[in-house]
PDB file of C-alpha atoms and ligand atoms in Angstrom:
ATOM      1  CA  MET A  20      -8.420  30.618  -9.401  1.00 45.00           C
ATOM      2  CA  ALA A  21      -8.643  26.834  -9.622  1.00 54.00           C
ATOM      3  CA  ALA A  22      -9.767  25.047  -6.461  1.00 71.00           C
ATOM      4  CA  PRO A  23      -7.223  22.575  -4.954  1.00 73.00           C
ATOM      5  CA  GLU A  24      -9.737  19.806  -5.592  1.00 73.00           C
ATOM      6  CA  ASP A  25      -9.487  20.430  -9.374  1.00 78.00           C
ATOM      7  CA  ALA A  26      -5.836  19.314  -9.395  1.00 81.00           C
ATOM      8  CA  HIS A  27      -6.374  16.700  -6.671  1.00 87.00           C
ATOM      9  CA  PRO A  28      -9.751  14.991  -7.023  1.00 88.00           C
ATOM     10  CA  HIS A  29      -9.128  12.788  -3.970  1.00 92.00           C
ATOM     11  CA  LEU A  30      -8.609  15.822  -1.740  1.00 96.00           C
ATOM     12  CA  VAL A  31     -11.087  17.892   0.293  1.00 96.00           C
ATOM     13  CA  VAL A  32      -9.610  21.179   1.592  1.00 96.00           C
ATOM     14  CA  PHE A  33     -11.438  23.066   4.321  1.00 94.00           C
ATOM     15  CA  ASP A  34     -11.951  26.749   3.566  1.00 88.00           C
ATOM     16  CA  HIS A  35     -13.988  27.430   6.691  1.00 94.00           C
ATOM     17  CA  PRO A  36     -13.037  30.751   8.386  1.00 97.00           C
ATOM     18  CA  LEU A  37     -12.920  29.247  11.879  1.00 97.00           C
ATOM     19  CA  ILE A  38     -10.536  26.494  10.761  1.00 97.00           C
ATOM     20  CA  GLN A  39      -8.371  28.999   8.853  1.00 97.00           C
ATOM     21  CA  HIS A  40      -8.343  31.277  11.914  1.00 98.00           C
ATOM     22  CA  LYS A  41      -7.078  28.467  14.135  1.00 98.00           C
ATOM     23  CA  MET A  42      -4.588  27.332  11.463  1.00 98.00           C
ATOM     24  CA  ALA A  43      -3.047  30.829  11.493  1.00 98.00           C
ATOM     25  CA  TYR A  44      -2.245  30.426  15.211  1.00 98.00           C
ATOM     26  CA  LEU A  45      -1.040  26.870  14.684  1.00 97.00           C
ATOM     27  CA  ARG A  46       1.429  27.920  11.982  1.00 98.00           C
ATOM     28  CA  ASP A  47       2.789  30.807  14.063  1.00 98.00           C
ATOM     29  CA  VAL A  48       6.299  29.977  15.320  1.00 97.00           C
ATOM     30  CA  ALA A  49       5.469  31.931  18.513  1.00 97.00           C
ATOM     31  CA  THR A  50       2.733  29.409  19.485  1.00 97.00           C
ATOM     32  CA  SER A  51       4.141  27.163  22.239  1.00 96.00           C
ATOM     33  CA  HIS A  52       3.390  23.485  22.825  1.00 96.00           C
ATOM     34  CA  ARG A  53       0.420  23.992  25.148  1.00 96.00           C
ATOM     35  CA  PRO A  54      -1.754  26.120  22.812  1.00 97.00           C
ATOM     36  CA  PHE A  55      -0.398  24.098  19.862  1.00 97.00           C
ATOM     37  CA  ARG A  56      -1.912  20.917  21.338  1.00 97.00           C
ATOM     38  CA  ALA A  57      -5.210  22.678  22.059  1.00 97.00           C
ATOM     39  CA  LEU A  58      -5.396  23.966  18.485  1.00 97.00           C
ATOM     40  CA  LEU A  59      -4.726  20.519  16.981  1.00 97.00           C
ATOM     41  CA  TYR A  60      -7.490  19.110  19.171  1.00 97.00           C
ATOM     42  CA  GLN A  61      -9.982  21.838  18.226  1.00 97.00           C
ATOM     43  CA  ILE A  62      -9.301  21.835  14.476  1.00 97.00           C
ATOM     44  CA  ALA A  63      -9.601  18.051  14.275  1.00 97.00           C
ATOM     45  CA  GLY A  64     -12.928  18.242  16.116  1.00 96.00           C
ATOM     46  CA  LEU A  65     -14.226  20.784  13.623  1.00 96.00           C
ATOM     47  CA  MET A  66     -13.079  18.694  10.649  1.00 97.00           C
ATOM     48  CA  VAL A  67     -14.977  15.628  11.897  1.00 95.00           C
ATOM     49  CA  PHE A  68     -18.227  17.149  10.708  1.00 93.00           C
ATOM     50  CA  GLU A  69     -17.243  16.805   7.029  1.00 94.00           C
ATOM     51  CA  VAL A  70     -15.083  13.688   7.350  1.00 94.00           C
ATOM     52  CA  THR A  71     -18.021  11.704   8.725  1.00 93.00           C
ATOM     53  CA  ARG A  72     -20.496  12.875   6.082  1.00 91.00           C
ATOM     54  CA  SER A  73     -20.363   9.540   4.229  1.00 88.00           C
ATOM     55  CA  PHE A  74     -20.781   7.379   7.347  1.00 92.00           C
ATOM     56  CA  PRO A  75     -23.786   5.056   7.095  1.00 91.00           C
ATOM     57  CA  THR A  76     -26.767   5.592   9.422  1.00 93.00           C
ATOM     58  CA  SER A  77     -29.584   3.295  10.508  1.00 95.00           C
ATOM     59  CA  VAL A  78     -33.170   4.197  11.271  1.00 97.00           C
ATOM     60  CA  VAL A  79     -34.113   3.865  14.937  1.00 96.00           C
ATOM     61  CA  GLN A  80     -37.397   4.522  16.693  1.00 97.00           C
ATOM     62  CA  VAL A  81     -37.269   7.394  19.177  1.00 98.00           C
ATOM     63  CA  GLN A  82     -40.019   8.560  21.489  1.00 98.00           C
ATOM     64  CA  THR A  83     -39.946  12.360  21.793  1.00 98.00           C
ATOM     65  CA  PRO A  84     -41.970  13.974  24.595  1.00 98.00           C
ATOM     66  CA  LEU A  85     -44.757  14.306  21.986  1.00 98.00           C
ATOM     67  CA  GLU A  86     -44.479  11.603  19.304  1.00 98.00           C
ATOM     68  CA  ARG A  87     -42.756   8.438  18.212  1.00 98.00           C
ATOM     69  CA  ILE A  88     -40.474   9.102  15.207  1.00 98.00           C
ATOM     70  CA  ASP A  89     -37.939   7.502  12.874  1.00 98.00           C
ATOM     71  CA  ALA A  90     -34.529   8.967  13.758  1.00 98.00           C
ATOM     72  CA  HIS A  91     -31.043   8.219  12.393  1.00 97.00           C
ATOM     73  CA  ARG A  92     -28.024   6.936  14.265  1.00 95.00           C
ATOM     74  CA  ILE A  93     -24.512   6.010  13.159  1.00 92.00           C
ATOM     75  CA  THR A  94     -24.466   2.343  14.052  1.00 88.00           C
ATOM     76  CA  ALA A  95     -21.256   1.270  12.301  1.00 91.00           C
ATOM     77  CA  THR A  96     -18.164   0.430  14.325  1.00 95.00           C
ATOM     78  CA  ILE A  97     -15.794   3.342  13.793  1.00 96.00           C
ATOM     79  CA  THR A  98     -12.039   3.101  14.257  1.00 98.00           C
ATOM     80  CA  VAL A  99      -9.784   6.124  14.622  1.00 98.00           C
ATOM     81  CA  VAL A 100      -6.088   5.444  13.962  1.00 98.00           C
ATOM     82  CA  PRO A 101      -3.597   8.155  14.940  1.00 98.00           C
ATOM     83  CA  VAL A 102      -0.054   7.969  13.590  1.00 97.00           C
ATOM     84  CA  LEU A 103       2.341   8.508  16.505  1.00 96.00           C
ATOM     85  CA  ARG A 104       3.298  10.890  17.707  1.00 92.00           C
ATOM     86  CA  ALA A 105       1.716  13.785  15.911  1.00 92.00           C
ATOM     87  CA  GLY A 106      -1.705  12.207  15.324  1.00 96.00           C
ATOM     88  CA  LEU A 107      -2.429  11.793  19.035  1.00 96.00           C
ATOM     89  CA  CYS A 108      -3.850  15.261  19.827  1.00 95.00           C
ATOM     90  CA  MET A 109      -5.963  15.267  16.694  1.00 96.00           C
ATOM     91  CA  ALA A 110      -7.357  11.844  17.588  1.00 97.00           C
ATOM     92  CA  GLU A 111      -8.413  13.174  21.003  1.00 97.00           C
ATOM     93  CA  GLY A 112     -10.312  16.003  19.307  1.00 97.00           C
ATOM     94  CA  ILE A 113     -12.037  13.502  17.015  1.00 97.00           C
ATOM     95  CA  LEU A 114     -12.939  11.269  19.961  1.00 97.00           C
ATOM     96  CA  GLU A 115     -14.547  14.229  21.713  1.00 96.00           C
ATOM     97  CA  MET A 116     -17.079  14.176  18.839  1.00 95.00           C
ATOM     98  CA  MET A 117     -17.252  10.373  18.479  1.00 94.00           C
ATOM     99  CA  PRO A 118     -16.524   8.959  21.963  1.00 95.00           C
ATOM    100  CA  GLU A 119     -17.776   5.511  20.993  1.00 94.00           C
ATOM    101  CA  ALA A 120     -15.055   5.052  18.343  1.00 97.00           C
ATOM    102  CA  ARG A 121     -12.300   2.518  18.867  1.00 97.00           C
ATOM    103  CA  VAL A 122      -8.670   3.566  18.628  1.00 98.00           C
ATOM    104  CA  GLY A 123      -5.858   1.752  16.842  1.00 98.00           C
ATOM    105  CA  HIS A 124      -2.289   3.016  17.045  1.00 98.00           C
ATOM    106  CA  LEU A 125       0.433   3.075  14.403  1.00 98.00           C
ATOM    107  CA  GLY A 126       3.915   4.198  15.355  1.00 97.00           C
ATOM    108  CA  LEU A 127       5.766   5.529  12.313  1.00 94.00           C
ATOM    109  CA  SER A 128       8.880   7.638  12.293  1.00 89.00           C
ATOM    110  CA  ARG A 129      10.354   9.213   9.205  1.00 85.00           C
ATOM    111  CA  ASP A 130      14.055   8.504   8.724  1.00 89.00           C
ATOM    112  CA  GLU A 131      15.623  11.948   8.369  1.00 84.00           C
ATOM    113  CA  GLN A 132      18.178  10.784   5.783  1.00 88.00           C
ATOM    114  CA  THR A 133      16.084   8.597   3.504  1.00 90.00           C
ATOM    115  CA  LEU A 134      12.696  10.245   4.346  1.00 87.00           C
ATOM    116  CA  LYS A 135      11.279   6.688   4.402  1.00 91.00           C
ATOM    117  CA  PRO A 136       8.876   5.673   7.201  1.00 93.00           C
ATOM    118  CA  VAL A 137      10.019   3.204   9.866  1.00 94.00           C
ATOM    119  CA  VAL A 138       7.243   1.218  11.605  1.00 96.00           C
ATOM    120  CA  TYR A 139       7.818   0.845  15.379  1.00 96.00           C
ATOM    121  CA  LEU A 140       4.303   0.130  16.699  1.00 97.00           C
ATOM    122  CA  ARG A 141       1.201  -1.531  15.292  1.00 97.00           C
ATOM    123  CA  LYS A 142      -1.713  -2.028  17.673  1.00 97.00           C
ATOM    124  CA  LEU A 143      -5.006  -2.376  15.810  1.00 97.00           C
ATOM    125  CA  PRO A 144      -8.447  -3.892  16.419  1.00 95.00           C
ATOM    126  CA  ARG A 145      -8.775  -7.289  14.721  1.00 91.00           C
ATOM    127  CA  ASP A 146     -11.961  -6.606  12.734  1.00 94.00           C
ATOM    128  CA  LEU A 147     -11.052  -3.384  10.954  1.00 96.00           C
ATOM    129  CA  ASP A 148     -13.581  -4.271   8.261  1.00 95.00           C
ATOM    130  CA  ALA A 149     -16.406  -3.722  10.802  1.00 94.00           C
ATOM    131  CA  GLY A 150     -16.846  -0.090   9.726  1.00 95.00           C
ATOM    132  CA  PRO A 151     -15.200   3.176   8.662  1.00 96.00           C
ATOM    133  CA  VAL A 152     -11.555   3.729   9.557  1.00 97.00           C
ATOM    134  CA  VAL A 153     -10.125   7.245   9.947  1.00 98.00           C
ATOM    135  CA  LEU A 154      -6.334   7.616   9.679  1.00 98.00           C
ATOM    136  CA  VAL A 155      -5.090  10.713  11.519  1.00 98.00           C
ATOM    137  CA  ASP A 156      -1.767  12.515  11.002  1.00 97.00           C
ATOM    138  CA  PRO A 157      -1.359  16.301  10.870  1.00 96.00           C
ATOM    139  CA  MET A 158       1.357  16.242   8.193  1.00 96.00           C
ATOM    140  CA  LEU A 159       1.166  14.740   4.700  1.00 97.00           C
ATOM    141  CA  ALA A 160       4.626  15.561   3.330  1.00 96.00           C
ATOM    142  CA  THR A 161       6.177  13.051   0.888  1.00 95.00           C
ATOM    143  CA  GLY A 162       3.211  10.779   1.598  1.00 96.00           C
ATOM    144  CA  GLY A 163       5.491   7.876   2.532  1.00 95.00           C
ATOM    145  CA  SER A 164       4.115   7.545   6.070  1.00 96.00           C
ATOM    146  CA  ALA A 165       0.472   7.733   4.975  1.00 97.00           C
ATOM    147  CA  ILE A 166       1.008   5.205   2.167  1.00 97.00           C
ATOM    148  CA  GLN A 167       2.689   2.814   4.599  1.00 97.00           C
ATOM    149  CA  ALA A 168      -0.004   3.368   7.243  1.00 98.00           C
ATOM    150  CA  ILE A 169      -2.842   2.691   4.803  1.00 98.00           C
ATOM    151  CA  THR A 170      -1.073  -0.400   3.459  1.00 97.00           C
ATOM    152  CA  LEU A 171      -0.845  -1.704   7.056  1.00 97.00           C
ATOM    153  CA  LEU A 172      -4.519  -0.880   7.685  1.00 98.00           C
ATOM    154  CA  LYS A 173      -5.603  -2.682   4.512  1.00 97.00           C
ATOM    155  CA  GLU A 174      -3.461  -5.708   5.439  1.00 96.00           C
ATOM    156  CA  ALA A 175      -5.292  -5.673   8.786  1.00 95.00           C
ATOM    157  CA  GLY A 176      -8.649  -5.781   6.985  1.00 96.00           C
ATOM    158  CA  ALA A 177      -9.710  -2.107   6.622  1.00 97.00           C
ATOM    159  CA  ARG A 178     -11.960  -1.556   3.609  1.00 96.00           C
ATOM    160  CA  ASP A 179     -13.606   1.844   4.159  1.00 96.00           C
ATOM    161  CA  LEU A 180     -10.766   4.313   4.732  1.00 97.00           C
ATOM    162  CA  ARG A 181     -10.230   8.061   4.778  1.00 97.00           C
ATOM    163  CA  MET A 182      -7.325  10.205   5.963  1.00 98.00           C
ATOM    164  CA  ILE A 183      -7.517  13.433   7.936  1.00 98.00           C
ATOM    165  CA  CYS A 184      -4.508  15.764   8.082  1.00 97.00           C
ATOM    166  CA  LEU A 185      -3.924  19.443   8.728  1.00 97.00           C
ATOM    167  CA  VAL A 186      -1.305  20.428   6.203  1.00 98.00           C
ATOM    168  CA  ALA A 187      -0.772  18.562   2.948  1.00 97.00           C
ATOM    169  CA  ALA A 188       1.961  19.024   0.338  1.00 97.00           C
ATOM    170  CA  PRO A 189       0.961  18.562  -3.320  1.00 97.00           C
ATOM    171  CA  GLU A 190       3.674  15.890  -3.668  1.00 96.00           C
ATOM    172  CA  GLY A 191       2.198  13.856  -0.797  1.00 97.00           C
ATOM    173  CA  VAL A 192      -1.377  14.165  -2.044  1.00 97.00           C
ATOM    174  CA  SER A 193      -0.345  12.941  -5.519  1.00 97.00           C
ATOM    175  CA  SER A 194       1.709  10.016  -4.180  1.00 97.00           C
ATOM    176  CA  LEU A 195      -1.007   8.914  -1.775  1.00 97.00           C
ATOM    177  CA  ALA A 196      -3.722   9.190  -4.419  1.00 97.00           C
ATOM    178  CA  ALA A 197      -1.618   7.110  -6.841  1.00 97.00           C
ATOM    179  CA  ALA A 198      -0.906   4.406  -4.243  1.00 98.00           C
ATOM    180  CA  HIS A 199      -4.375   4.296  -2.668  1.00 98.00           C
ATOM    181  CA  PRO A 200      -6.913   5.897  -5.037  1.00 97.00           C
ATOM    182  CA  ASP A 201      -9.823   4.644  -2.921  1.00 97.00           C
ATOM    183  CA  VAL A 202      -8.852   6.810   0.065  1.00 97.00           C
ATOM    184  CA  ARG A 203     -10.274  10.323   0.343  1.00 97.00           C
ATOM    185  CA  ILE A 204      -7.925  12.873   1.938  1.00 97.00           C
ATOM    186  CA  TYR A 205      -9.249  15.700   4.140  1.00 97.00           C
ATOM    187  CA  ALA A 206      -6.853  18.592   4.833  1.00 98.00           C
ATOM    188  CA  ALA A 207      -7.185  21.959   6.552  1.00 97.00           C
ATOM    189  CA  ALA A 208      -4.695  23.397   4.043  1.00 97.00           C
ATOM    190  CA  LEU A 209      -2.910  22.447   0.830  1.00 97.00           C
ATOM    191  CA  ASP A 210       0.533  24.067   1.027  1.00 97.00           C
ATOM    192  CA  ARG A 211       2.955  25.059  -1.725  1.00 97.00           C
ATOM    193  CA  GLN A 212       5.731  22.433  -1.831  1.00 97.00           C
ATOM    194  CA  LEU A 213       8.318  20.366   0.019  1.00 97.00           C
ATOM    195  CA  ASN A 214      11.829  21.642   0.668  1.00 95.00           C
ATOM    196  CA  GLU A 215      14.983  19.545   0.115  1.00 93.00           C
ATOM    197  CA  ARG A 216      14.652  18.067   3.655  1.00 91.00           C
ATOM    198  CA  GLY A 217      11.077  16.956   3.034  1.00 92.00           C
ATOM    199  CA  PHE A 218       9.503  19.715   5.144  1.00 94.00           C
ATOM    200  CA  ILE A 219       6.259  21.274   3.963  1.00 97.00           C
ATOM    201  CA  LEU A 220       6.470  24.952   2.907  1.00 98.00           C
ATOM    202  CA  PRO A 221       5.149  27.184   4.378  1.00 98.00           C
ATOM    203  CA  GLY A 222       3.930  24.433   6.748  1.00 97.00           C
ATOM    204  CA  LEU A 223       4.105  24.597  10.501  1.00 97.00           C
ATOM    205  CA  GLY A 224       7.412  22.857  11.292  1.00 95.00           C
ATOM    206  CA  ASP A 225       7.616  19.396  12.871  1.00 93.00           C
ATOM    207  CA  ALA A 226       4.184  18.848  14.413  1.00 94.00           C
ATOM    208  CA  GLY A 227       5.336  16.098  16.810  1.00 93.00           C
ATOM    209  CA  ASP A 228       8.163  18.249  18.181  1.00 94.00           C
ATOM    210  CA  ARG A 229       5.986  21.358  18.477  1.00 96.00           C
ATOM    211  CA  MET A 230       3.208  19.389  20.232  1.00 94.00           C
ATOM    212  CA  TYR A 231       5.483  17.989  22.894  1.00 93.00           C
ATOM    213  CA  GLY A 232       8.102  20.723  23.214  1.00 92.00           C
ATOM    214  CA  THR A 233      10.903  18.487  21.909  1.00 92.00           C
ATOM    215  CA  VAL A 234      12.108  21.037  19.331  1.00 78.00           C
TER     216      VAL A 234
HETATM  217  C1  LIG B 325       5.958  13.362  10.587  1.00 83.79           C
HETATM  218  C2  LIG B 325       4.452  13.466  10.420  1.00 83.79           C
HETATM  219  C3  LIG B 325       4.133  12.291   9.542  1.00 83.79           C
HETATM  220  C4  LIG B 325       5.336  12.223   8.647  1.00 83.79           C
HETATM  221  C5  LIG B 325       4.995  12.888   7.342  1.00 83.79           C
HETATM  222  O1  LIG B 325       6.265  12.437  11.584  1.00 83.79           O
HETATM  223  O2  LIG B 325       3.738  13.475  11.615  1.00 83.79           O
HETATM  224  O3  LIG B 325       3.935  11.089  10.264  1.00 83.79           O
HETATM  225  O4  LIG B 325       6.399  12.928   9.309  1.00 83.79           O
HETATM  226  O5  LIG B 325       6.048  12.758   6.447  1.00 83.79           O
HETATM  227  P1  LIG B 325       5.920  11.953   5.080  1.00 83.79           P
HETATM  228  O6  LIG B 325       4.599  12.291   4.456  1.00 83.79           O
HETATM  229  O7  LIG B 325       7.089  12.474   4.289  1.00 83.79           O
HETATM  230  O8  LIG B 325       6.057  10.499   5.399  1.00 83.79           O
HETATM  231  P2  LIG B 325       7.728  12.311  12.243  1.00 83.79           P
HETATM  232  O9  LIG B 325       8.558  11.298  11.540  1.00 83.79           O
HETATM  233  O10 LIG B 325       8.335  13.681  12.349  1.00 83.79           O
HETATM  234  O11 LIG B 325       7.414  11.695  13.669  1.00 83.79           O
HETATM  235  P3  LIG B 325       6.834  12.384  14.992  1.00 83.79           P
HETATM  236  O12 LIG B 325       5.346  12.584  14.753  1.00 83.79           O
HETATM  237  O13 LIG B 325       7.086  11.392  16.063  1.00 83.79           O
HETATM  238  O14 LIG B 325       7.541  13.700  15.200  1.00 83.79           O
END
């Protein structure tokens, strides 16, 4: 069987058993908002390991109890940007692993009729070109929100961008890759398709509503 990356060269899909195990609980309609939030947090934390693989490091001198050595530290200024609301829990899980990262916020809501994103909040650090920027949103459906978010981040100066999501639809991956071919997409799962209302199938429902119990 062809790997998802063959059809979508900009996409990295996680096939790790622990992530798939947690995704099974996350998708389950019987999972309520409290464990749903915990799962988003945990899966995002696990994904950080691969998402940060390309981050630059600098050599620093460290004195161990026995010797002085050359060690490596990530010295770049990292910015994590969750898309409200659904990106918030994932961002917290990422920050658990990278507590020194800065956080920018983008408020985007998808109009249920047109499926187009509406921007309602934009609060970003001024020097987004200071280092890697990680856009965080659990759902990549039509791709409209991610395309808009990355356009806003580039307008604000971001140069080194990647996106982390949980569930991606093939339609959204293709649209995002066409609009922003420089941005690598990391997803815990590549799902089958969108339905006529723009929901990902099989998906996990509306992540924002499930996170906060507003279903
Ligand atoms: C969802 C999701 C993405 C967007 C994806 O947000 O979290 O931001 O839709 O759809 P797209 O790829 O078709 O643009 P939603 O509008 O439901 O807002 P919420 O997080 O506040 O629930």
